[in-house]
Tab-separated table of C-alpha atoms in Angstrom:
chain	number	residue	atom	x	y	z
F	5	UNK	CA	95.032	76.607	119.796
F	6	UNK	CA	97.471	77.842	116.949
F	7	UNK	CA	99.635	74.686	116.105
F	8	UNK	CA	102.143	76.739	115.066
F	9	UNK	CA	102.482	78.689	118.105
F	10	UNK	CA	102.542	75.748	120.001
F	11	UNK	CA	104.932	74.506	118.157
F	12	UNK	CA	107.626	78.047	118.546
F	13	UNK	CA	106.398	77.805	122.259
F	14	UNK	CA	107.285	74.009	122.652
F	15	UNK	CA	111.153	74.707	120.735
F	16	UNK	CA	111.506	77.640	123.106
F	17	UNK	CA	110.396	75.472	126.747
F	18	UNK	CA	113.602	72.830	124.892
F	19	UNK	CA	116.227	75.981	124.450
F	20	UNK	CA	115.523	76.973	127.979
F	21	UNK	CA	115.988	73.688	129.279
F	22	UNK	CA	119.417	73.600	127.524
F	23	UNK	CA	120.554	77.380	128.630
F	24	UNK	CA	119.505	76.179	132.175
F	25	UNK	CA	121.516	72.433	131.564
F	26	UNK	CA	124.595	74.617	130.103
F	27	UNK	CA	124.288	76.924	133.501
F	28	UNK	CA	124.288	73.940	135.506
F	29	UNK	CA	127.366	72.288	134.004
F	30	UNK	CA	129.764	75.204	133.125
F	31	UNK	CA	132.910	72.859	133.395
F	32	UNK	CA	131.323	70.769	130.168
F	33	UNK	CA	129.984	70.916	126.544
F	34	UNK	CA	126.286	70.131	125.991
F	35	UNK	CA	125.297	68.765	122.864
F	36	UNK	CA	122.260	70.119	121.029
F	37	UNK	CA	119.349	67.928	118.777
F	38	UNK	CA	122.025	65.307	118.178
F	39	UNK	CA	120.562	61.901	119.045
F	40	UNK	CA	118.347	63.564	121.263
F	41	UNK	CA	116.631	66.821	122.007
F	42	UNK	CA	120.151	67.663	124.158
F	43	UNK	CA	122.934	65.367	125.584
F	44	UNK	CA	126.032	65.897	128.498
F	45	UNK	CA	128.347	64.028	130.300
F	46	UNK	CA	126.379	60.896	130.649
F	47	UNK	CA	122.913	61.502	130.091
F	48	UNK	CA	120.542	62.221	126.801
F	49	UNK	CA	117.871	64.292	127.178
F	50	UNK	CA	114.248	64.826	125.874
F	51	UNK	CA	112.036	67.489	126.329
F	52	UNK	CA	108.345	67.891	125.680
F	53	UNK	CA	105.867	70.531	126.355
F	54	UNK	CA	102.214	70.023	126.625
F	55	UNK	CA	100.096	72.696	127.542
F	56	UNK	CA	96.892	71.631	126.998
F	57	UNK	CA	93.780	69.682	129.589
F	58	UNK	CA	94.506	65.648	128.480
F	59	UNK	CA	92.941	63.097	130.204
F	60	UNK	CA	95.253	60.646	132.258
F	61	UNK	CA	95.202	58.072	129.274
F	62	UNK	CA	96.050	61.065	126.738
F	63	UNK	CA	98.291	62.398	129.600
F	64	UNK	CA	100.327	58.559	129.121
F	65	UNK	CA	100.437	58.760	125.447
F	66	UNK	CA	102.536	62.461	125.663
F	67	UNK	CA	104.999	60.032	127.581
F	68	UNK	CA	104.917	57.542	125.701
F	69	UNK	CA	106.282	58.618	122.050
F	70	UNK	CA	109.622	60.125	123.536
F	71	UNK	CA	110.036	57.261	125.428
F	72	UNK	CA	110.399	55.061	122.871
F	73	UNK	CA	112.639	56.773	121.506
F	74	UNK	CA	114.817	56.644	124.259
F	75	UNK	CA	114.550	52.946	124.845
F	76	UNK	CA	115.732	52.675	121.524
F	77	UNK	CA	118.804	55.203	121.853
F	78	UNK	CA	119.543	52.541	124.915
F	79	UNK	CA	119.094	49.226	122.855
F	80	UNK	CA	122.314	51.561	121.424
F	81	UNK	CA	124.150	52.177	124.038
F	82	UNK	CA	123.273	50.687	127.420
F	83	UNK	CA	125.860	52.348	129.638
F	84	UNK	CA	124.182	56.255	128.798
F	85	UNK	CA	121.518	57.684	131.365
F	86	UNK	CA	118.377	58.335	130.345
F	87	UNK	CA	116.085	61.918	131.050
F	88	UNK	CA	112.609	62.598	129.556
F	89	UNK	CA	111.883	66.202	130.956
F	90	UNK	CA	108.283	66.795	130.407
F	91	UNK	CA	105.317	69.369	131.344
F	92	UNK	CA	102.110	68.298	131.400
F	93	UNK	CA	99.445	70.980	132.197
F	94	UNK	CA	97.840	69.993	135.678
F	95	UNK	CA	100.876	67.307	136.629
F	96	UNK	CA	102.822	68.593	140.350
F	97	UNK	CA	106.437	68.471	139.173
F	98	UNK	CA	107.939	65.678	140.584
F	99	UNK	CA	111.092	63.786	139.616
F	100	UNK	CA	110.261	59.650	139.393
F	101	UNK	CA	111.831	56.596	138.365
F	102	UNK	CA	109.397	53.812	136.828
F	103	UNK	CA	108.949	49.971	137.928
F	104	UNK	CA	109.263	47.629	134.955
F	105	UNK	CA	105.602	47.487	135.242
F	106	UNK	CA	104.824	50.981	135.442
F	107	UNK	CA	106.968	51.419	131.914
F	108	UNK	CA	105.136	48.317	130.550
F	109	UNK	CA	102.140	50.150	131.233
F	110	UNK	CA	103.121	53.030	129.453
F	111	UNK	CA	104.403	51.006	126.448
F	112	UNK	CA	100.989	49.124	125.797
F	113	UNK	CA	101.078	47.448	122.724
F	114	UNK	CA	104.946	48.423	122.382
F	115	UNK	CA	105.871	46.563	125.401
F	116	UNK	CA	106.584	43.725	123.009
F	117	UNK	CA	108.965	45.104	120.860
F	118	UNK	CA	111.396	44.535	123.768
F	119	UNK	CA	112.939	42.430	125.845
F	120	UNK	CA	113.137	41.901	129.652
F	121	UNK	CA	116.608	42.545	130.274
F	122	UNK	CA	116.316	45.600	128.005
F	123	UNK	CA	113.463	46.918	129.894
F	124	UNK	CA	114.827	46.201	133.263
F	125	UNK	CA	118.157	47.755	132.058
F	126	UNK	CA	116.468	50.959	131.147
F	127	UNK	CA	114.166	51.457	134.139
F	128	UNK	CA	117.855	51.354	136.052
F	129	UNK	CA	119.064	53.965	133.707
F	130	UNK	CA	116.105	56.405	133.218
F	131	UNK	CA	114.426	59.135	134.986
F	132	UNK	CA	111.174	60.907	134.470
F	133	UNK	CA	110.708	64.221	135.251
F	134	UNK	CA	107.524	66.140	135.558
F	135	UNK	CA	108.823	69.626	134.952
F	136	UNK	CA	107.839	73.587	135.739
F	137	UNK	CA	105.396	75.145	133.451
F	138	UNK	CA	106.746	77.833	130.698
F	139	UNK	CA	106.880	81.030	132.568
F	140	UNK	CA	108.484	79.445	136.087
F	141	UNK	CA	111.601	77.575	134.131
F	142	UNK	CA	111.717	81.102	131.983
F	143	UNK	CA	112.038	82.913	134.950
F	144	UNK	CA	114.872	80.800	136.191
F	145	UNK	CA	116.690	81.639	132.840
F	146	UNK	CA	116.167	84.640	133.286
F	147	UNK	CA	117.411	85.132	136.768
F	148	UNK	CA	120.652	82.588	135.570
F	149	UNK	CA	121.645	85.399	133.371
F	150	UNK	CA	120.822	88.161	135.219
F	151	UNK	CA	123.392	86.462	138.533
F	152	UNK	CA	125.683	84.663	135.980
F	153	UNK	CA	126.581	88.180	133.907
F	154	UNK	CA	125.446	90.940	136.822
F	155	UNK	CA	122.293	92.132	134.918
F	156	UNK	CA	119.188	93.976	135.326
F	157	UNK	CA	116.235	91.863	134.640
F	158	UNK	CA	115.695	93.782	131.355
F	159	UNK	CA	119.126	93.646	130.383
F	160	UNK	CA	119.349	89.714	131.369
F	161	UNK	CA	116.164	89.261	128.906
F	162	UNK	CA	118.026	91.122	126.231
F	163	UNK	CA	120.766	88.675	126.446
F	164	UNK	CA	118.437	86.156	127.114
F	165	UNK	CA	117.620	86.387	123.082
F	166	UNK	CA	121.168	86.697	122.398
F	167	UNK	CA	122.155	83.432	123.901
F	168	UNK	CA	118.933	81.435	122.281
F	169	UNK	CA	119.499	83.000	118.775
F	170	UNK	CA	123.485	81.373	119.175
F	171	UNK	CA	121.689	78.264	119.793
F	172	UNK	CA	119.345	78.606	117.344
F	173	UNK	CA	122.065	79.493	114.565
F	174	UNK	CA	124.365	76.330	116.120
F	175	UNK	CA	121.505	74.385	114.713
F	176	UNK	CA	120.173	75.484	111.920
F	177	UNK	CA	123.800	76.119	110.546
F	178	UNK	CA	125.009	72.538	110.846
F	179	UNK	CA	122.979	70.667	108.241
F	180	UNK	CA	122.147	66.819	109.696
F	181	UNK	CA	125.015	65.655	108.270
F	182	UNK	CA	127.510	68.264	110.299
F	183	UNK	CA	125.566	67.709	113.939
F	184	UNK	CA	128.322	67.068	115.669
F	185	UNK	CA	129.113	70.403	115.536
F	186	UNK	CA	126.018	71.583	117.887
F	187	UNK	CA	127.562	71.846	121.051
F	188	UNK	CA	127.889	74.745	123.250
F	189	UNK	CA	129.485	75.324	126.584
F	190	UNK	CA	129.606	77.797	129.433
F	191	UNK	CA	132.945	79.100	128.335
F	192	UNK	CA	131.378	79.996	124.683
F	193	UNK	CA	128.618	81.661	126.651
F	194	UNK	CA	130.804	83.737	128.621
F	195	UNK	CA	132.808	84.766	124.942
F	196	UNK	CA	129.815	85.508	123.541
F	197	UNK	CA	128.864	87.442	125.994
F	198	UNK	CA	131.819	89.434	126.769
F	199	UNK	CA	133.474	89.760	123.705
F	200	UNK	CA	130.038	90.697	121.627
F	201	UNK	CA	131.661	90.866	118.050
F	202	UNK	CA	129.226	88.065	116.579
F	203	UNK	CA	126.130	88.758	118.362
F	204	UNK	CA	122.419	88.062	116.754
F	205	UNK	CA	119.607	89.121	118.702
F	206	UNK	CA	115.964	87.959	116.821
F	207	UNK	CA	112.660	89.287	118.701
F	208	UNK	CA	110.834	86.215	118.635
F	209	UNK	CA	113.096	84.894	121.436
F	210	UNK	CA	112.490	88.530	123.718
F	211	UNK	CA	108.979	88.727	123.155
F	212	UNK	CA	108.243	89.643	126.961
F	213	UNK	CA	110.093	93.089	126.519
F	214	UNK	CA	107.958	96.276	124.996
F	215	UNK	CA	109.146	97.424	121.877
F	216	UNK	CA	110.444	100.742	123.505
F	217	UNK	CA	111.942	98.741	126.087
F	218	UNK	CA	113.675	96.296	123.729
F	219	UNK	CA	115.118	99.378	121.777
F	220	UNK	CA	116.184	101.688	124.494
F	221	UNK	CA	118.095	98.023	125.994
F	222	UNK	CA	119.972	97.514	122.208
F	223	UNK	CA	120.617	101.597	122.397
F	224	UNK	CA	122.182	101.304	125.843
F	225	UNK	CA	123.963	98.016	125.394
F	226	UNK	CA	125.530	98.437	122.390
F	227	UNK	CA	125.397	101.805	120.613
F	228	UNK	CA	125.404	104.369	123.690
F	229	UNK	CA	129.121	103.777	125.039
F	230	UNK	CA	130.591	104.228	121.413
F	231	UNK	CA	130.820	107.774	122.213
F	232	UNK	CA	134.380	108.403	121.018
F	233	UNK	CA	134.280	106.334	118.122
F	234	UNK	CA	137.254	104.970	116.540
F	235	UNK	CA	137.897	105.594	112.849
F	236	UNK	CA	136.671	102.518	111.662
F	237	UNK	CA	134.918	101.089	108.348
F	238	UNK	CA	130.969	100.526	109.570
F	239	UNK	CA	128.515	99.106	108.012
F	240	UNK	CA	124.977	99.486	107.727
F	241	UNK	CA	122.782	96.843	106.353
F	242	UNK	CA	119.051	97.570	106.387
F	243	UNK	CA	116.320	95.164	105.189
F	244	UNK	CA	113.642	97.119	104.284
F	245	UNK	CA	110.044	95.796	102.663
F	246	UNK	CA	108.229	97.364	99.428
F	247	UNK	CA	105.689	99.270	102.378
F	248	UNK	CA	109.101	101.554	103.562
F	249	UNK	CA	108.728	105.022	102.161
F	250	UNK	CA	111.569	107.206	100.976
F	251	UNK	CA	111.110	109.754	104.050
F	252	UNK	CA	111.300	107.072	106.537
F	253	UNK	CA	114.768	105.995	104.779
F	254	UNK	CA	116.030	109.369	104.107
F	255	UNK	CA	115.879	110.277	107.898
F	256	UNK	CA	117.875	107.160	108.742
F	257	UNK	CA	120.007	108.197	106.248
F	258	UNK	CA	121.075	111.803	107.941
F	259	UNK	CA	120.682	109.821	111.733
F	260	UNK	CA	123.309	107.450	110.683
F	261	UNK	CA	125.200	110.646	108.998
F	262	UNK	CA	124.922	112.687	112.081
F	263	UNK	CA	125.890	109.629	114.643
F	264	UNK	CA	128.187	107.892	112.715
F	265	UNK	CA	130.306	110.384	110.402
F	266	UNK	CA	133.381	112.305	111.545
F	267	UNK	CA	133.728	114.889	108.622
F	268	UNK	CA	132.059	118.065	109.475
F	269	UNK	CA	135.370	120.216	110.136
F	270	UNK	CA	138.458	121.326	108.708
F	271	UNK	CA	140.626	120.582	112.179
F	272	UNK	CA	139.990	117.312	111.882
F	273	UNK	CA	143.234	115.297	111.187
F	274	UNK	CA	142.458	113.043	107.781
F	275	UNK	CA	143.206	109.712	110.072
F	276	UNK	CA	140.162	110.218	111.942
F	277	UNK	CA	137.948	110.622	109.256
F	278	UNK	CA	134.944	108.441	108.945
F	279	UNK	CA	131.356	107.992	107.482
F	280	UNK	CA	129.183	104.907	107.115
F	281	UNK	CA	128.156	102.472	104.493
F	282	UNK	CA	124.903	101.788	104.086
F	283	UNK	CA	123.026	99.085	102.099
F	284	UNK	CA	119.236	98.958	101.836
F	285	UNK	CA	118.606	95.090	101.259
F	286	UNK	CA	115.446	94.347	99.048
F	287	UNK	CA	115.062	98.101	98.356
F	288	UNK	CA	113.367	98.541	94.945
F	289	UNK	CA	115.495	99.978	92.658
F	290	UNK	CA	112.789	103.024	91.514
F	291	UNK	CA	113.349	104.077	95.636
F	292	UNK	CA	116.926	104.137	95.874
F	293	UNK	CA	117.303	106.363	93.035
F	294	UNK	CA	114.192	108.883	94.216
F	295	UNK	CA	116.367	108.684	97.953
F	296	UNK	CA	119.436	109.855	96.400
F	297	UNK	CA	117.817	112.396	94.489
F	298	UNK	CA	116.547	113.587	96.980
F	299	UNK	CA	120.061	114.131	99.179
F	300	UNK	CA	121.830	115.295	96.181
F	301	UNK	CA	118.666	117.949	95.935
F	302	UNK	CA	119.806	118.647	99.145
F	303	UNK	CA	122.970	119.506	98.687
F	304	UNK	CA	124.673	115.992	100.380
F	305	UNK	CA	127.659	114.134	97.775
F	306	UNK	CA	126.706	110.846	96.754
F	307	UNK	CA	129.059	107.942	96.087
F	308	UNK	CA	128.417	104.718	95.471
F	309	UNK	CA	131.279	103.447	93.733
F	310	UNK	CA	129.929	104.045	90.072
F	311	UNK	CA	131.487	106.878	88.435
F	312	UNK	CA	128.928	107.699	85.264
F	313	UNK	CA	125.897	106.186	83.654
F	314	UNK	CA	126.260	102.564	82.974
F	315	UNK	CA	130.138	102.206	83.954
F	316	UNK	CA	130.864	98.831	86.178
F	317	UNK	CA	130.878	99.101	89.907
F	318	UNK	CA	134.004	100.678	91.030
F	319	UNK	CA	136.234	99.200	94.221
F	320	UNK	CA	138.562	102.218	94.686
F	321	UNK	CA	135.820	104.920	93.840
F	322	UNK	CA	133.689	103.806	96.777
F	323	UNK	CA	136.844	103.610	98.957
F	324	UNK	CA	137.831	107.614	98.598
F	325	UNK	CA	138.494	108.516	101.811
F	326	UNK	CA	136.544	111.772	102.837
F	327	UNK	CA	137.856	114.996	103.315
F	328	UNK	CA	136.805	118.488	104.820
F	329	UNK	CA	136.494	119.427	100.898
F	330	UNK	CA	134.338	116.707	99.816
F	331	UNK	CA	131.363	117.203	101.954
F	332	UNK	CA	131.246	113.176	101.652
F	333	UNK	CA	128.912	112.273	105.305
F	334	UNK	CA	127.811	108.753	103.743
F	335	UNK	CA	128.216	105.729	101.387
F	336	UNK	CA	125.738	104.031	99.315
F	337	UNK	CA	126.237	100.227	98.410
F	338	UNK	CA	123.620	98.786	95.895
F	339	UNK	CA	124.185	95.164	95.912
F	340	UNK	CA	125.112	92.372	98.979
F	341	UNK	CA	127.607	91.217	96.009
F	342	UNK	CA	129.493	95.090	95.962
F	343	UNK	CA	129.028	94.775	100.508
F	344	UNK	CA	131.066	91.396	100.123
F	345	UNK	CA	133.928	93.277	97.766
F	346	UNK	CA	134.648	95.905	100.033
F	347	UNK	CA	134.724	94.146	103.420
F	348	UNK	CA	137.164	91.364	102.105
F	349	UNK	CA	139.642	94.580	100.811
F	350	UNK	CA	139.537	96.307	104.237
F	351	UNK	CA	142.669	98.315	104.712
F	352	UNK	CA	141.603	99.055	108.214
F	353	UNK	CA	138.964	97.920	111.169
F	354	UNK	CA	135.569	96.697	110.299
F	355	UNK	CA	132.597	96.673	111.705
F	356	UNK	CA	129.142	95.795	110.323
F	357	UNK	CA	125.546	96.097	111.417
F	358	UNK	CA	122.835	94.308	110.292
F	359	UNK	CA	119.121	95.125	110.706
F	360	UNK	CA	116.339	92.954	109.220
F	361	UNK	CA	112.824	92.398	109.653
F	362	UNK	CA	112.584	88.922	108.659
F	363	UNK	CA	116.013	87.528	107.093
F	364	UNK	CA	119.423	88.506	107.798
F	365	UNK	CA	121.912	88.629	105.048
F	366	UNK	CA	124.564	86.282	105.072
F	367	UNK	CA	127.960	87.815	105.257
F	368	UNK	CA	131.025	86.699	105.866
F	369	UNK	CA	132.910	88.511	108.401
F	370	UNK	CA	135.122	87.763	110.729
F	371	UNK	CA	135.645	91.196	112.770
F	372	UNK	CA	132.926	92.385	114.748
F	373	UNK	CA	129.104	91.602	113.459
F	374	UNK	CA	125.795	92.571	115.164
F	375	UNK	CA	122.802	91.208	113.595
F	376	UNK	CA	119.489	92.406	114.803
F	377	UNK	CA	115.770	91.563	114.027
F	378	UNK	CA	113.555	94.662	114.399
F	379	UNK	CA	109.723	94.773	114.280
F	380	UNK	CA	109.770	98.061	111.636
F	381	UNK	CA	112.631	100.010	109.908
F	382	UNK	CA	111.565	103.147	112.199
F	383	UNK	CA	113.000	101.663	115.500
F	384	UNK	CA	116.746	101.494	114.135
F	385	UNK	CA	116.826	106.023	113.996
F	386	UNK	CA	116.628	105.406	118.387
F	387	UNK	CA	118.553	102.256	118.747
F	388	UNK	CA	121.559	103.706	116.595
């Protein structure tokens, strides 16, 4: 089997087990790959996932390893409780607590390394649990969400990827060195959830949803109700790969014009007059130029904050505000560098969009920011 989709599938089994722990505790914070794999109130957690035929000896060994590491967290601190959560393909789940024997047995040549008292302490302290395979503790996720936040099952496994990718980025986001800051709680749950102005949703974590579905969900949940749409500054980021091709990008281009731009008539008072920024991240520069060729061909005003042939980028100029006169639908921004000018001289409500196939850019934002990870450019035209 792959090891590296082991591997993804072993991290996700651990996130469940910590949106299911968070569920189960809403009144407290649980803390995430600190000392251990998670930790609350009393007790440190780790999980393991083995899905794969092992013999009973092999079968001892999978305990084993994260065993010792616990008996060493409570050489540390005797007073915590101790929880190794593990699935072992073809083991009943069962919840157990070992005899000093049974953990001497386990130990082997280890049992050694400590001593009687610390043993017998730990077997006091410690609890092993056989767990649910992949799919069953998934589905209780799922249906935690789904009666937690009144969801459909599809719209609970949207939010399902929401909640792991805030996990995810609570991690990976605090270096080693800043881990006390992985911690998440109910209450942040329910924020993220309700407020939705820093969400990140990355496929990998809703990879039981179609891609139609998984578009139409995004569409619904977070594009459809903006039907009167408040004059705001939005922004468009796109990641887009050497492969994209120029009509691909110049149909997103008059989607985003004809959803997101309020310029088209003369009644319209000049305070509710707005069009979109867009920036295609990793474009090559030979493609941006042949796309707005191609709109000015067509008759559409281009403005991109740089005024003539070689001049520096311009603040203001990309700023103009449109007008019935100026035919202005859209916005180009080159660089991440020129995004990061204008959003930090906002004169009035953000709001920014990110799309990326791989890597999201970093930007620093703090109004509303939507990050998701889509499998090809061509999907954003039906989720917008």
């Amino acid at each position: 089997m792959d090891g590296a989709y082991v591997a993804i599938k072993g991290f996700k089994y651990q996130f469940d087990r910590s949106i299911i722990e968070i569920f189960n505790n809403p009144s407290i914070t649980v803390r995430i790959e600190q000392l251990q794999d998670y930790e609350f109130d009393n007790y440190f957690v780790q999980v393991k996932y083995h899905d794969t035929d092992y013999t009973a000896p092999q079968q001892k060994q999978k305990i084993k390893k994260p065993l010792l590491q616990l008996l060493d967290q409570h050489k540390l601190d005797k007073y915590k409780k101790f929880i190794l959560f593990i699935y072992l393909k073809g083991v009943a789940p069962n919840n157990k607590t070992l005899s000093l024997s049974e953990l001497e047995s386990i130990l082997g040549n280890k049992k050694g390394n400590y001593s009687i008292s610390e043993k017998t302490s730990f077997v006091q302290n410690f609890t092993l649990i056989h767990a649910h395979d992949f799919v069953t503790q998934h589905n209780e996720v799922i249906e935690k969400i789904k009666t937690e936040y009144s969801k459909s099952v599809e719209e609970a496994q949207l939010y399902y990827s929401i909640i792991s990718s805030h996990l995810l980025d609570i991690v990976t986001k605090n270096e080693p060195s800043k881990k006390n800051f992985r911690t998440c709680s109910k209450e942040q749950l329910d924020k993220l959830i309700s407020e939705g102005k820093k969400i990140v949703f990355k496929s990998a974590f809703n990879d039981v949803l179609t891609a139609e579905k998984r578009v139409k969900l995004i569409h619904n949940q977070f594009f459809k109700s903006q039907l009167n749409k408040e004059p705001h500054e939005r922004f468009f980021v796109v990641e887009v790969n050497n492969l994209i091709s120029i009509s691909v990008l110049k149909e997103l281009v008059l989607t985003l014009k004809n959803k997101w731009s309020k310029n088209k008539t003369k009644t319209i008072p000049a305070s509710d007059r707005f069009v979109p920024y867009i920036l295609f991240h990793g474009i090559e520069p030979h493609k941006l130029i042949k796309l707005k060729t191609d709109l000015q061909n067509d008759g559409y005003r281009i403005c991109d904050g740089y005024d003539f042939f070689n001049a520096p980028f311009n603040l203001t100029s990309i700023k103009v505000k449109p007008t019935f006169e100026s035919k202005l639908f859209f916005k180009f921004i080159n660089k991440p560098s020129e995004l990061n000018q204008i959003i930090n001289n906002l004169d009035k409500t953000g709001e920014v969009y990110q799309f990326y196939l791989e890597t999201p850019l970093s930007i620093s934002f703090a109004q509303k920011q939507l990050k998701f990870q889509v499998q090809k450019v061509e999907e954003i035209k039906n989720i917008i």
